[in-house]
mmCIF file of C-alpha atoms in Angstrom:
data_model
loop_
_atom_site.group_PDB
_atom_site.id
_atom_site.type_symbol
_atom_site.label_atom_id
_atom_site.label_comp_id
_atom_site.label_asym_id
_atom_site.label_seq_id
_atom_site.Cartn_x
_atom_site.Cartn_y
_atom_site.Cartn_z
ATOM 1 C CA MET A 535 20.237 2.721 -18.628
ATOM 2 C CA LYS A 536 17.442 0.220 -19.227
ATOM 3 C CA ILE A 537 13.844 1.203 -18.436
ATOM 4 C CA LEU A 538 10.452 -0.525 -18.608
ATOM 5 C CA THR A 539 7.448 1.592 -19.638
ATOM 6 C CA CYS A 540 3.732 0.827 -19.483
ATOM 7 C CA THR A 541 2.886 2.395 -22.848
ATOM 8 C CA THR A 542 -0.852 1.674 -22.826
ATOM 9 C CA PRO A 543 -3.109 -0.521 -20.677
ATOM 10 C CA GLY A 544 -1.961 -4.122 -21.068
ATOM 11 C CA LYS A 545 1.363 -3.326 -22.722
ATOM 12 C CA PHE A 546 4.953 -2.976 -21.483
ATOM 13 C CA GLU A 547 7.981 -2.022 -23.556
ATOM 14 C CA TYR A 548 11.669 -2.110 -22.608
ATOM 15 C CA GLY A 549 13.759 0.837 -23.705
ATOM 16 C CA GLU A 550 16.767 2.944 -22.848
ATOM 17 C CA ALA A 551 17.091 6.383 -21.279
ATOM 18 C CA ASP A 552 19.933 8.668 -20.297
ATOM 19 C CA MET A 553 21.359 8.259 -16.823
ATOM 20 C CA PRO A 554 19.973 10.905 -14.450
ATOM 21 C CA VAL A 555 22.167 13.930 -13.817
ATOM 22 C CA LEU A 556 22.124 15.066 -10.190
ATOM 23 C CA LYS A 557 20.000 18.156 -9.547
ATOM 24 C CA ALA A 558 20.170 20.458 -6.545
ATOM 25 C CA GLY A 559 18.284 19.083 -3.557
ATOM 26 C CA HIS A 560 17.999 15.611 -5.085
ATOM 27 C CA ALA A 561 19.534 12.149 -4.766
ATOM 28 C CA ILE A 562 20.217 9.323 -7.204
ATOM 29 C CA ILE A 563 19.484 5.734 -6.185
ATOM 30 C CA LYS A 564 20.720 2.588 -7.919
ATOM 31 C CA ILE A 565 17.551 0.490 -7.794
ATOM 32 C CA LYS A 566 17.965 -3.010 -6.352
ATOM 33 C CA ARG A 567 14.386 -4.083 -5.578
ATOM 34 C CA ILE A 568 10.973 -3.138 -6.970
ATOM 35 C CA GLY A 569 7.810 -4.297 -5.231
ATOM 36 C CA ILE A 570 4.727 -4.753 -7.406
ATOM 37 C CA CYS A 571 1.613 -3.248 -5.849
ATOM 38 C CA GLY A 572 -2.063 -2.872 -6.610
ATOM 39 C CA THR A 573 -1.472 0.542 -8.177
ATOM 40 C CA ASP A 574 0.883 -1.048 -10.720
ATOM 41 C CA LEU A 575 -1.578 -3.835 -11.456
ATOM 42 C CA HIS A 576 -4.496 -1.417 -11.839
ATOM 43 C CA ALA A 577 -2.416 0.830 -14.103
ATOM 44 C CA PHE A 578 -1.647 -2.173 -16.305
ATOM 45 C CA GLU A 579 -5.369 -3.025 -16.381
ATOM 46 C CA GLY A 580 -6.343 0.565 -17.129
ATOM 47 C CA THR A 581 -8.423 0.985 -13.962
ATOM 48 C CA GLN A 582 -6.154 3.254 -11.878
ATOM 49 C CA PRO A 583 -7.499 6.746 -11.033
ATOM 50 C CA TYR A 584 -5.220 9.792 -11.459
ATOM 51 C CA PHE A 585 -3.256 8.011 -14.196
ATOM 52 C CA SER A 586 -2.023 8.702 -17.740
ATOM 53 C CA TYR A 587 0.118 6.821 -20.266
ATOM 54 C CA PRO A 588 2.889 6.213 -21.122
ATOM 55 C CA ARG A 589 4.256 5.812 -17.592
ATOM 56 C CA ILE A 590 7.190 4.083 -15.919
ATOM 57 C CA LEU A 591 5.631 2.279 -12.981
ATOM 58 C CA GLY A 592 7.117 1.424 -9.593
ATOM 59 C CA HIS A 593 7.156 3.123 -6.201
ATOM 60 C CA GLU A 594 7.898 0.310 -3.734
ATOM 61 C CA LEU A 595 11.644 0.637 -4.058
ATOM 62 C CA ALA A 596 14.955 -0.065 -2.375
ATOM 63 C CA GLY A 597 18.454 0.577 -3.557
ATOM 64 C CA GLU A 598 21.919 1.941 -3.032
ATOM 65 C CA LEU A 599 22.479 5.673 -2.613
ATOM 66 C CA VAL A 600 24.792 6.722 -5.456
ATOM 67 C CA SER A 601 24.958 10.507 -5.062
ATOM 68 C CA PHE A 602 23.060 13.308 -3.386
ATOM 69 C CA ASP A 603 22.820 17.019 -2.677
ATOM 70 C CA ASP A 604 21.571 18.352 0.647
ATOM 71 C CA ALA A 605 20.896 15.083 2.472
ATOM 72 C CA PRO A 606 22.534 15.503 5.907
ATOM 73 C CA GLY A 607 23.314 12.234 7.674
ATOM 74 C CA PHE A 608 23.310 10.072 4.536
ATOM 75 C CA THR A 609 26.397 8.460 3.012
ATOM 76 C CA VAL A 610 27.152 7.316 -0.522
ATOM 77 C CA GLY A 611 26.694 3.551 -0.848
ATOM 78 C CA GLU A 612 24.230 3.056 1.988
ATOM 79 C CA PRO A 613 20.988 1.087 1.442
ATOM 80 C CA VAL A 614 17.938 3.335 1.348
ATOM 81 C CA THR A 615 14.292 3.522 0.518
ATOM 82 C CA PHE A 616 12.314 6.728 0.088
ATOM 83 C CA ILE A 617 8.874 8.261 0.547
ATOM 84 C CA PRO A 618 7.470 8.241 -3.006
ATOM 85 C CA TYR A 619 4.843 10.956 -2.555
ATOM 86 C CA PHE A 620 6.543 14.145 -3.675
ATOM 87 C CA ASN A 621 4.806 17.107 -2.023
ATOM 88 C CA CYS A 622 5.011 20.855 -2.672
ATOM 89 C CA GLY A 623 5.693 21.912 0.919
ATOM 90 C CA THR A 624 3.552 25.064 0.702
ATOM 91 C CA CYS A 625 -0.119 24.089 0.253
ATOM 92 C CA ILE A 626 -2.708 23.893 3.052
ATOM 93 C CA ALA A 627 -2.122 20.151 3.573
ATOM 94 C CA CYS A 628 1.666 20.496 3.704
ATOM 95 C CA ARG A 629 1.447 23.464 6.073
ATOM 96 C CA ASN A 630 -0.781 21.394 8.359
ATOM 97 C CA GLY A 631 1.569 18.413 8.513
ATOM 98 C CA LYS A 632 -0.262 16.270 5.955
ATOM 99 C CA PRO A 633 2.182 16.056 3.027
ATOM 100 C CA ASN A 634 0.650 12.686 2.116
ATOM 101 C CA CYS A 635 -2.414 14.506 0.717
ATOM 102 C CA CYS A 636 -0.654 17.561 -0.717
ATOM 103 C CA THR A 637 -2.883 19.415 -3.167
ATOM 104 C CA ASN A 638 -0.069 19.276 -5.751
ATOM 105 C CA ILE A 639 1.220 15.798 -4.931
ATOM 106 C CA LYS A 640 3.245 13.856 -7.469
ATOM 107 C CA VAL A 641 3.300 10.157 -6.636
ATOM 108 C CA CYS A 642 6.293 8.325 -8.067
ATOM 109 C CA GLY A 643 5.131 5.844 -10.696
ATOM 110 C CA VAL A 644 1.654 7.421 -10.917
ATOM 111 C CA HIS A 645 1.864 11.156 -11.669
ATOM 112 C CA VAL A 646 5.556 11.061 -12.574
ATOM 113 C CA ASP A 647 7.754 8.248 -13.875
ATOM 114 C CA GLY A 648 8.719 5.669 -11.287
ATOM 115 C CA GLY A 649 11.273 3.063 -10.415
ATOM 116 C CA MET A 650 11.240 0.413 -13.141
ATOM 117 C CA VAL A 651 14.645 1.780 -14.101
ATOM 118 C CA GLU A 652 18.256 1.096 -13.168
ATOM 119 C CA TYR A 653 18.824 4.540 -11.622
ATOM 120 C CA LEU A 654 16.208 6.915 -10.205
ATOM 121 C CA GLN A 655 16.468 10.537 -9.073
ATOM 122 C CA VAL A 656 14.292 11.581 -6.128
ATOM 123 C CA PRO A 657 14.068 14.613 -3.828
ATOM 124 C CA ALA A 658 16.733 14.299 -1.152
ATOM 125 C CA ALA A 659 14.149 15.124 1.520
ATOM 126 C CA SER A 660 12.305 11.887 0.680
ATOM 127 C CA LEU A 661 15.224 9.569 1.555
ATOM 128 C CA VAL A 662 14.806 7.017 4.363
ATOM 129 C CA HIS A 663 17.744 5.240 6.013
ATOM 130 C CA GLY A 664 17.904 1.472 5.579
ATOM 131 C CA GLU A 665 18.518 0.915 9.308
ATOM 132 C CA GLY A 666 20.271 -2.391 8.624
ATOM 133 C CA LEU A 667 17.269 -3.970 6.905
ATOM 134 C CA SER A 668 17.650 -6.110 3.791
ATOM 135 C CA MET A 669 16.815 -4.767 0.331
ATOM 136 C CA ASP A 670 13.755 -7.049 0.289
ATOM 137 C CA ALA A 671 12.520 -5.591 3.571
ATOM 138 C CA LEU A 672 13.157 -2.013 2.465
ATOM 139 C CA ALA A 673 11.080 -2.535 -0.681
ATOM 140 C CA LEU A 674 8.161 -3.541 1.547
ATOM 141 C CA VAL A 675 8.307 -0.542 3.877
ATOM 142 C CA GLU A 676 6.119 1.645 1.655
ATOM 143 C CA PRO A 677 3.138 -0.730 1.234
ATOM 144 C CA LEU A 678 3.214 -1.568 4.930
ATOM 145 C CA ALA A 679 3.313 2.154 5.736
ATOM 146 C CA ILE A 680 0.033 2.530 3.824
ATOM 147 C CA GLY A 681 -1.511 0.040 6.241
ATOM 148 C CA ALA A 682 0.096 1.635 9.273
ATOM 149 C CA HIS A 683 -1.290 5.021 8.222
ATOM 150 C CA GLY A 684 -4.817 3.635 7.845
ATOM 151 C CA VAL A 685 -4.664 2.146 11.333
ATOM 152 C CA ARG A 686 -3.368 5.436 12.729
ATOM 153 C CA ARG A 687 -6.195 7.304 10.979
ATOM 154 C CA ALA A 688 -8.680 4.959 12.650
ATOM 155 C CA GLY A 689 -7.203 5.568 16.093
ATOM 156 C CA VAL A 690 -7.297 1.835 16.870
ATOM 157 C CA THR A 691 -7.201 1.043 20.598
ATOM 158 C CA PRO A 692 -6.399 -2.232 22.400
ATOM 159 C CA GLY A 693 -9.177 -4.801 22.544
ATOM 160 C CA GLU A 694 -11.563 -3.392 19.962
ATOM 161 C CA PHE A 695 -12.761 -5.383 16.984
ATOM 162 C CA VAL A 696 -11.324 -4.184 13.669
ATOM 163 C CA LEU A 697 -12.811 -5.556 10.465
ATOM 164 C CA VAL A 698 -10.406 -5.389 7.515
ATOM 165 C CA ILE A 699 -12.141 -5.897 4.169
ATOM 166 C CA GLY A 700 -9.699 -7.150 1.559
ATOM 167 C CA ALA A 701 -6.728 -9.445 2.196
ATOM 168 C CA GLY A 702 -4.427 -8.165 -0.520
ATOM 169 C CA PRO A 703 -0.987 -6.794 0.404
ATOM 170 C CA ILE A 704 -2.353 -3.485 1.712
ATOM 171 C CA GLY A 705 -5.090 -5.206 3.703
ATOM 172 C CA LEU A 706 -2.567 -7.618 5.185
ATOM 173 C CA GLY A 707 -0.445 -4.684 6.321
ATOM 174 C CA ILE A 708 -3.497 -3.093 7.917
ATOM 175 C CA MET A 709 -4.124 -6.342 9.791
ATOM 176 C CA GLU A 710 -0.513 -6.436 11.022
ATOM 177 C CA PHE A 711 -0.600 -2.898 12.394
ATOM 178 C CA ALA A 712 -4.088 -3.273 13.854
ATOM 179 C CA ARG A 713 -2.737 -6.333 15.683
ATOM 180 C CA ILE A 714 0.308 -4.372 16.858
ATOM 181 C CA ALA A 715 -2.105 -1.699 18.149
ATOM 182 C CA GLY A 716 -3.796 -4.397 20.249
ATOM 183 C CA ALA A 717 -6.956 -4.942 18.220
ATOM 184 C CA GLN A 718 -8.905 -8.135 17.670
ATOM 185 C CA VAL A 719 -8.648 -8.428 13.906
ATOM 186 C CA ILE A 720 -11.326 -9.837 11.594
ATOM 187 C CA ALA A 721 -10.211 -10.510 8.015
ATOM 188 C CA MET A 722 -12.785 -10.590 5.224
ATOM 189 C CA ASP A 723 -12.171 -11.556 1.606
ATOM 190 C CA ILE A 724 -13.618 -13.803 -1.114
ATOM 191 C CA ASN A 725 -10.380 -15.743 -1.641
ATOM 192 C CA ASP A 726 -9.913 -18.715 0.677
ATOM 193 C CA GLY A 727 -6.201 -18.837 -0.048
ATOM 194 C CA ARG A 728 -5.756 -15.294 1.174
ATOM 195 C CA LEU A 729 -7.843 -15.993 4.280
ATOM 196 C CA THR A 730 -5.728 -19.048 5.041
ATOM 197 C CA PHE A 731 -2.634 -16.848 4.721
ATOM 198 C CA CYS A 732 -4.166 -14.471 7.284
ATOM 199 C CA LYS A 733 -4.703 -17.272 9.773
ATOM 200 C CA GLU A 734 -1.448 -19.167 9.259
ATOM 201 C CA LYS A 735 1.049 -16.362 8.599
ATOM 202 C CA LEU A 736 -0.407 -13.348 10.419
ATOM 203 C CA GLN A 737 -2.210 -15.132 13.286
ATOM 204 C CA VAL A 738 -5.505 -13.372 12.518
ATOM 205 C CA SER A 739 -8.095 -14.839 14.883
ATOM 206 C CA TYR A 740 -11.215 -14.433 12.755
ATOM 207 C CA THR A 741 -11.759 -14.808 9.011
ATOM 208 C CA ILE A 742 -14.906 -14.474 6.886
ATOM 209 C CA ASN A 743 -15.435 -15.470 3.263
ATOM 210 C CA ALA A 744 -17.899 -12.843 2.058
ATOM 211 C CA LYS A 745 -19.147 -15.036 -0.802
ATOM 212 C CA GLN A 746 -19.687 -18.201 1.182
ATOM 213 C CA GLU A 747 -20.839 -17.012 4.616
ATOM 214 C CA ASP A 748 -23.569 -14.854 6.148
ATOM 215 C CA VAL A 749 -21.374 -11.854 6.911
ATOM 216 C CA MET A 750 -23.761 -10.100 9.293
ATOM 217 C CA ALA A 751 -24.394 -13.278 11.297
ATOM 218 C CA ARG A 752 -20.677 -14.035 11.570
ATOM 219 C CA LEU A 753 -19.831 -10.491 12.676
ATOM 220 C CA GLN A 754 -22.582 -10.551 15.277
ATOM 221 C CA ALA A 755 -21.326 -13.884 16.596
ATOM 222 C CA ILE A 756 -17.698 -12.724 16.746
ATOM 223 C CA THR A 757 -18.489 -9.388 18.436
ATOM 224 C CA ASN A 758 -21.283 -10.581 20.734
ATOM 225 C CA ASN A 759 -23.780 -8.584 18.638
ATOM 226 C CA ASP A 760 -21.851 -5.316 19.030
ATOM 227 C CA MET A 761 -20.401 -5.254 15.459
ATOM 228 C CA PRO A 762 -16.896 -3.902 14.755
ATOM 229 C CA THR A 763 -15.997 -0.480 16.130
ATOM 230 C CA VAL A 764 -13.545 -0.014 13.248
ATOM 231 C CA VAL A 765 -14.102 -1.033 9.629
ATOM 232 C CA ILE A 766 -11.264 -0.540 7.141
ATOM 233 C CA ASP A 767 -11.682 -1.182 3.431
ATOM 234 C CA ALA A 768 -8.662 -2.239 1.399
ATOM 235 C CA THR A 769 -10.444 -3.644 -1.646
ATOM 236 C CA GLY A 770 -10.937 -0.762 -4.035
ATOM 237 C CA SER A 771 -14.233 -2.487 -4.940
ATOM 238 C CA GLN A 772 -17.286 -0.252 -5.149
ATOM 239 C CA GLN A 773 -19.603 -3.020 -3.958
ATOM 240 C CA ALA A 774 -17.366 -3.958 -1.032
ATOM 241 C CA ILE A 775 -16.952 -0.327 0.028
ATOM 242 C CA ASN A 776 -20.696 0.304 -0.055
ATOM 243 C CA ASN A 777 -21.389 -2.911 1.872
ATOM 244 C CA GLY A 778 -18.888 -1.890 4.545
ATOM 245 C CA PHE A 779 -21.268 0.715 5.932
ATOM 246 C CA ASN A 780 -23.559 -2.127 7.034
ATOM 247 C CA TYR A 781 -20.881 -3.661 9.248
ATOM 248 C CA MET A 782 -20.286 -0.649 11.516
ATOM 249 C CA SER A 783 -21.211 -0.696 15.175
ATOM 250 C CA HIS A 784 -22.924 2.340 16.625
ATOM 251 C CA GLY A 785 -20.176 4.923 17.107
ATOM 252 C CA ALA A 786 -17.843 3.145 14.669
ATOM 253 C CA ARG A 787 -15.131 4.615 12.432
ATOM 254 C CA TYR A 788 -14.981 3.582 8.775
ATOM 255 C CA VAL A 789 -11.676 4.189 6.988
ATOM 256 C CA LEU A 790 -11.363 3.900 3.211
ATOM 257 C CA VAL A 791 -7.846 2.886 2.224
ATOM 258 C CA GLY A 792 -8.939 1.205 -1.006
ATOM 259 C CA LEU A 793 -9.832 3.514 -3.884
ATOM 260 C CA GLN A 794 -12.351 3.094 -6.684
ATOM 261 C CA LYS A 795 -13.593 5.381 -9.451
ATOM 262 C CA GLY A 796 -17.326 5.405 -8.680
ATOM 263 C CA GLU A 797 -19.652 6.856 -6.074
ATOM 264 C CA LEU A 798 -20.285 5.874 -2.490
ATOM 265 C CA VAL A 799 -23.831 4.693 -1.802
ATOM 266 C CA VAL A 800 -24.945 4.807 1.808
ATOM 267 C CA SER A 801 -28.260 4.927 3.641
ATOM 268 C CA HIS A 802 -28.015 8.253 5.403
ATOM 269 C CA PRO A 803 -30.453 7.280 8.206
ATOM 270 C CA GLU A 804 -28.486 4.095 8.970
ATOM 271 C CA PHE A 805 -25.154 5.944 8.997
ATOM 272 C CA HIS A 806 -26.573 8.896 10.919
ATOM 273 C CA LYS A 807 -28.164 6.883 13.717
ATOM 274 C CA ARG A 808 -24.799 5.211 14.356
ATOM 275 C CA GLU A 809 -23.090 8.610 14.626
ATOM 276 C CA GLY A 810 -20.558 7.037 12.314
ATOM 277 C CA THR A 811 -17.250 8.559 11.303
ATOM 278 C CA LEU A 812 -16.131 8.206 7.680
ATOM 279 C CA MET A 813 -12.490 8.838 6.754
ATOM 280 C CA SER A 814 -10.252 8.347 3.775
ATOM 281 C CA SER A 815 -6.612 7.362 4.202
ATOM 282 C CA ARG A 816 -4.176 8.382 1.486
ATOM 283 C CA ASN A 817 -0.532 7.367 1.190
ATOM 284 C CA ALA A 818 1.565 7.610 4.383
ATOM 285 C CA THR A 819 3.897 9.950 6.247
ATOM 286 C CA ARG A 820 7.462 9.686 7.495
ATOM 287 C CA GLU A 821 6.032 8.806 10.913
ATOM 288 C CA ASP A 822 4.386 5.745 9.361
ATOM 289 C CA PHE A 823 7.568 4.727 7.538
ATOM 290 C CA GLU A 824 9.501 4.928 10.794
ATOM 291 C CA HIS A 825 6.839 2.900 12.624
ATOM 292 C CA VAL A 826 7.116 0.159 9.988
ATOM 293 C CA ILE A 827 10.910 0.081 10.170
ATOM 294 C CA ARG A 828 10.829 -0.127 13.974
ATOM 295 C CA SER A 829 8.287 -2.946 13.765
ATOM 296 C CA MET A 830 10.473 -4.854 11.319
ATOM 297 C CA LYS A 831 13.604 -4.369 13.431
ATOM 298 C CA SER A 832 11.803 -5.516 16.595
ATOM 299 C CA GLY A 833 10.472 -8.651 14.895
ATOM 300 C CA GLN A 834 6.816 -7.655 15.157
ATOM 301 C CA VAL A 835 6.574 -7.723 11.347
ATOM 302 C CA ASP A 836 8.387 -10.244 9.138
ATOM 303 C CA PRO A 837 8.522 -8.715 5.647
ATOM 304 C CA THR A 838 9.682 -11.940 4.003
ATOM 305 C CA THR A 839 6.296 -13.465 4.827
ATOM 306 C CA TYR A 840 4.720 -11.443 2.026
ATOM 307 C CA ILE A 841 7.084 -12.311 -0.841
ATOM 308 C CA THR A 842 5.557 -15.100 -2.932
ATOM 309 C CA HIS A 843 7.019 -14.355 -6.381
ATOM 310 C CA ARG A 844 10.411 -13.086 -7.491
ATOM 311 C CA VAL A 845 11.752 -12.265 -10.960
ATOM 312 C CA GLY A 846 14.635 -10.426 -12.562
ATOM 313 C CA PHE A 847 14.097 -7.094 -14.296
ATOM 314 C CA ASP A 848 14.324 -8.642 -17.755
ATOM 315 C CA ALA A 849 11.408 -11.001 -16.998
ATOM 316 C CA VAL A 850 8.874 -8.429 -15.784
ATOM 317 C CA LYS A 851 7.256 -7.839 -19.182
ATOM 318 C CA ASP A 852 6.502 -11.557 -19.641
ATOM 319 C CA GLU A 853 5.510 -12.315 -16.052
ATOM 320 C CA PHE A 854 3.469 -9.234 -15.113
ATOM 321 C CA GLU A 855 0.094 -10.178 -16.596
ATOM 322 C CA GLY A 856 0.121 -13.470 -14.701
ATOM 323 C CA TRP A 857 0.277 -11.629 -11.393
ATOM 324 C CA LEU A 858 -3.252 -10.351 -12.072
ATOM 325 C CA ASN A 859 -4.640 -13.891 -11.926
ATOM 326 C CA PRO A 860 -5.806 -14.775 -8.390
ATOM 327 C CA SER A 861 -5.173 -18.463 -9.051
ATOM 328 C CA ASN A 862 -1.429 -17.757 -9.118
ATOM 329 C CA GLY A 863 -1.531 -16.917 -5.407
ATOM 330 C CA VAL A 864 0.463 -13.707 -5.613
ATOM 331 C CA ILE A 865 0.763 -11.820 -2.343
ATOM 332 C CA LYS A 866 3.836 -9.741 -3.215
ATOM 333 C CA ALA A 867 5.989 -10.007 -6.320
ATOM 334 C CA ILE A 868 9.491 -8.592 -6.059
ATOM 335 C CA VAL A 869 11.719 -7.581 -8.975
ATOM 336 C CA SER A 870 15.466 -7.885 -8.421
ATOM 337 C CA LEU A 871 18.117 -5.811 -10.183
ATOM 338 C CA ASP A 872 21.265 -7.386 -8.703
#
């Protein structure tokens, strides 16, 4: 089968590998769609934490179930996606119902080779039914589940102001699920095109360009001087993450979904007097995947809204670098293997 490997930062190479041979407790999927996410882009740039080369990228995946062992309720030929965070099942996090932050986690396409292949073997326990959704929609379940998990971590309640910093694909998913939770969503970014997308496609009521506007003044005006009770970062930018502490109301929760390699810098007195809560949000759980699928099936989330670029598998090597350029307006690029 054909594969595509990121051999070093900035370089892809096509190659061939043997077809996977079914192992006990596993399943083989014929890959039909690959979503390109920030992790893939950062890996290509050489800025992704927890990463080594060479690596086959890809974990936003959908395909046809070819064969399996020990997957009750699944049938050969059905459309599926899967949870790409392979957990050990025995560590403290797994025992406490948090497999998404397993101490021995192996994320598909990060710690182990991923889905830029024609056929992929995954643990059978990670399979997720397609529920009648299209292959395009199924490839978007995982990134949207990241957003849904961040909103669940924040405990968003109806009516409160939620500031989402970063209007990339993960940030957009956070906005969607904050809206579904009943929040008043404020989108902040430095890209006017992305902010326009928030207003026109996701019906976000408030947008702020952090480079062009007085952020504090705008937030005070929007919230009647209260400031947001939830701040969620989806930038992965050290400066943006550090600035986010300034935007918290007293009693606010700050959730870090974006990830960067450096240190957090916060004024302890300012954070302390707010009795602020700081949380990280890593990956997602089956509960989040199911919430996303229900939201898609009910029409609360339209996954096709996000797809701005589409290429065949043979074109990925030539097209990939261009997706890093903000001027190309990429929200979500999808690779097709039909």
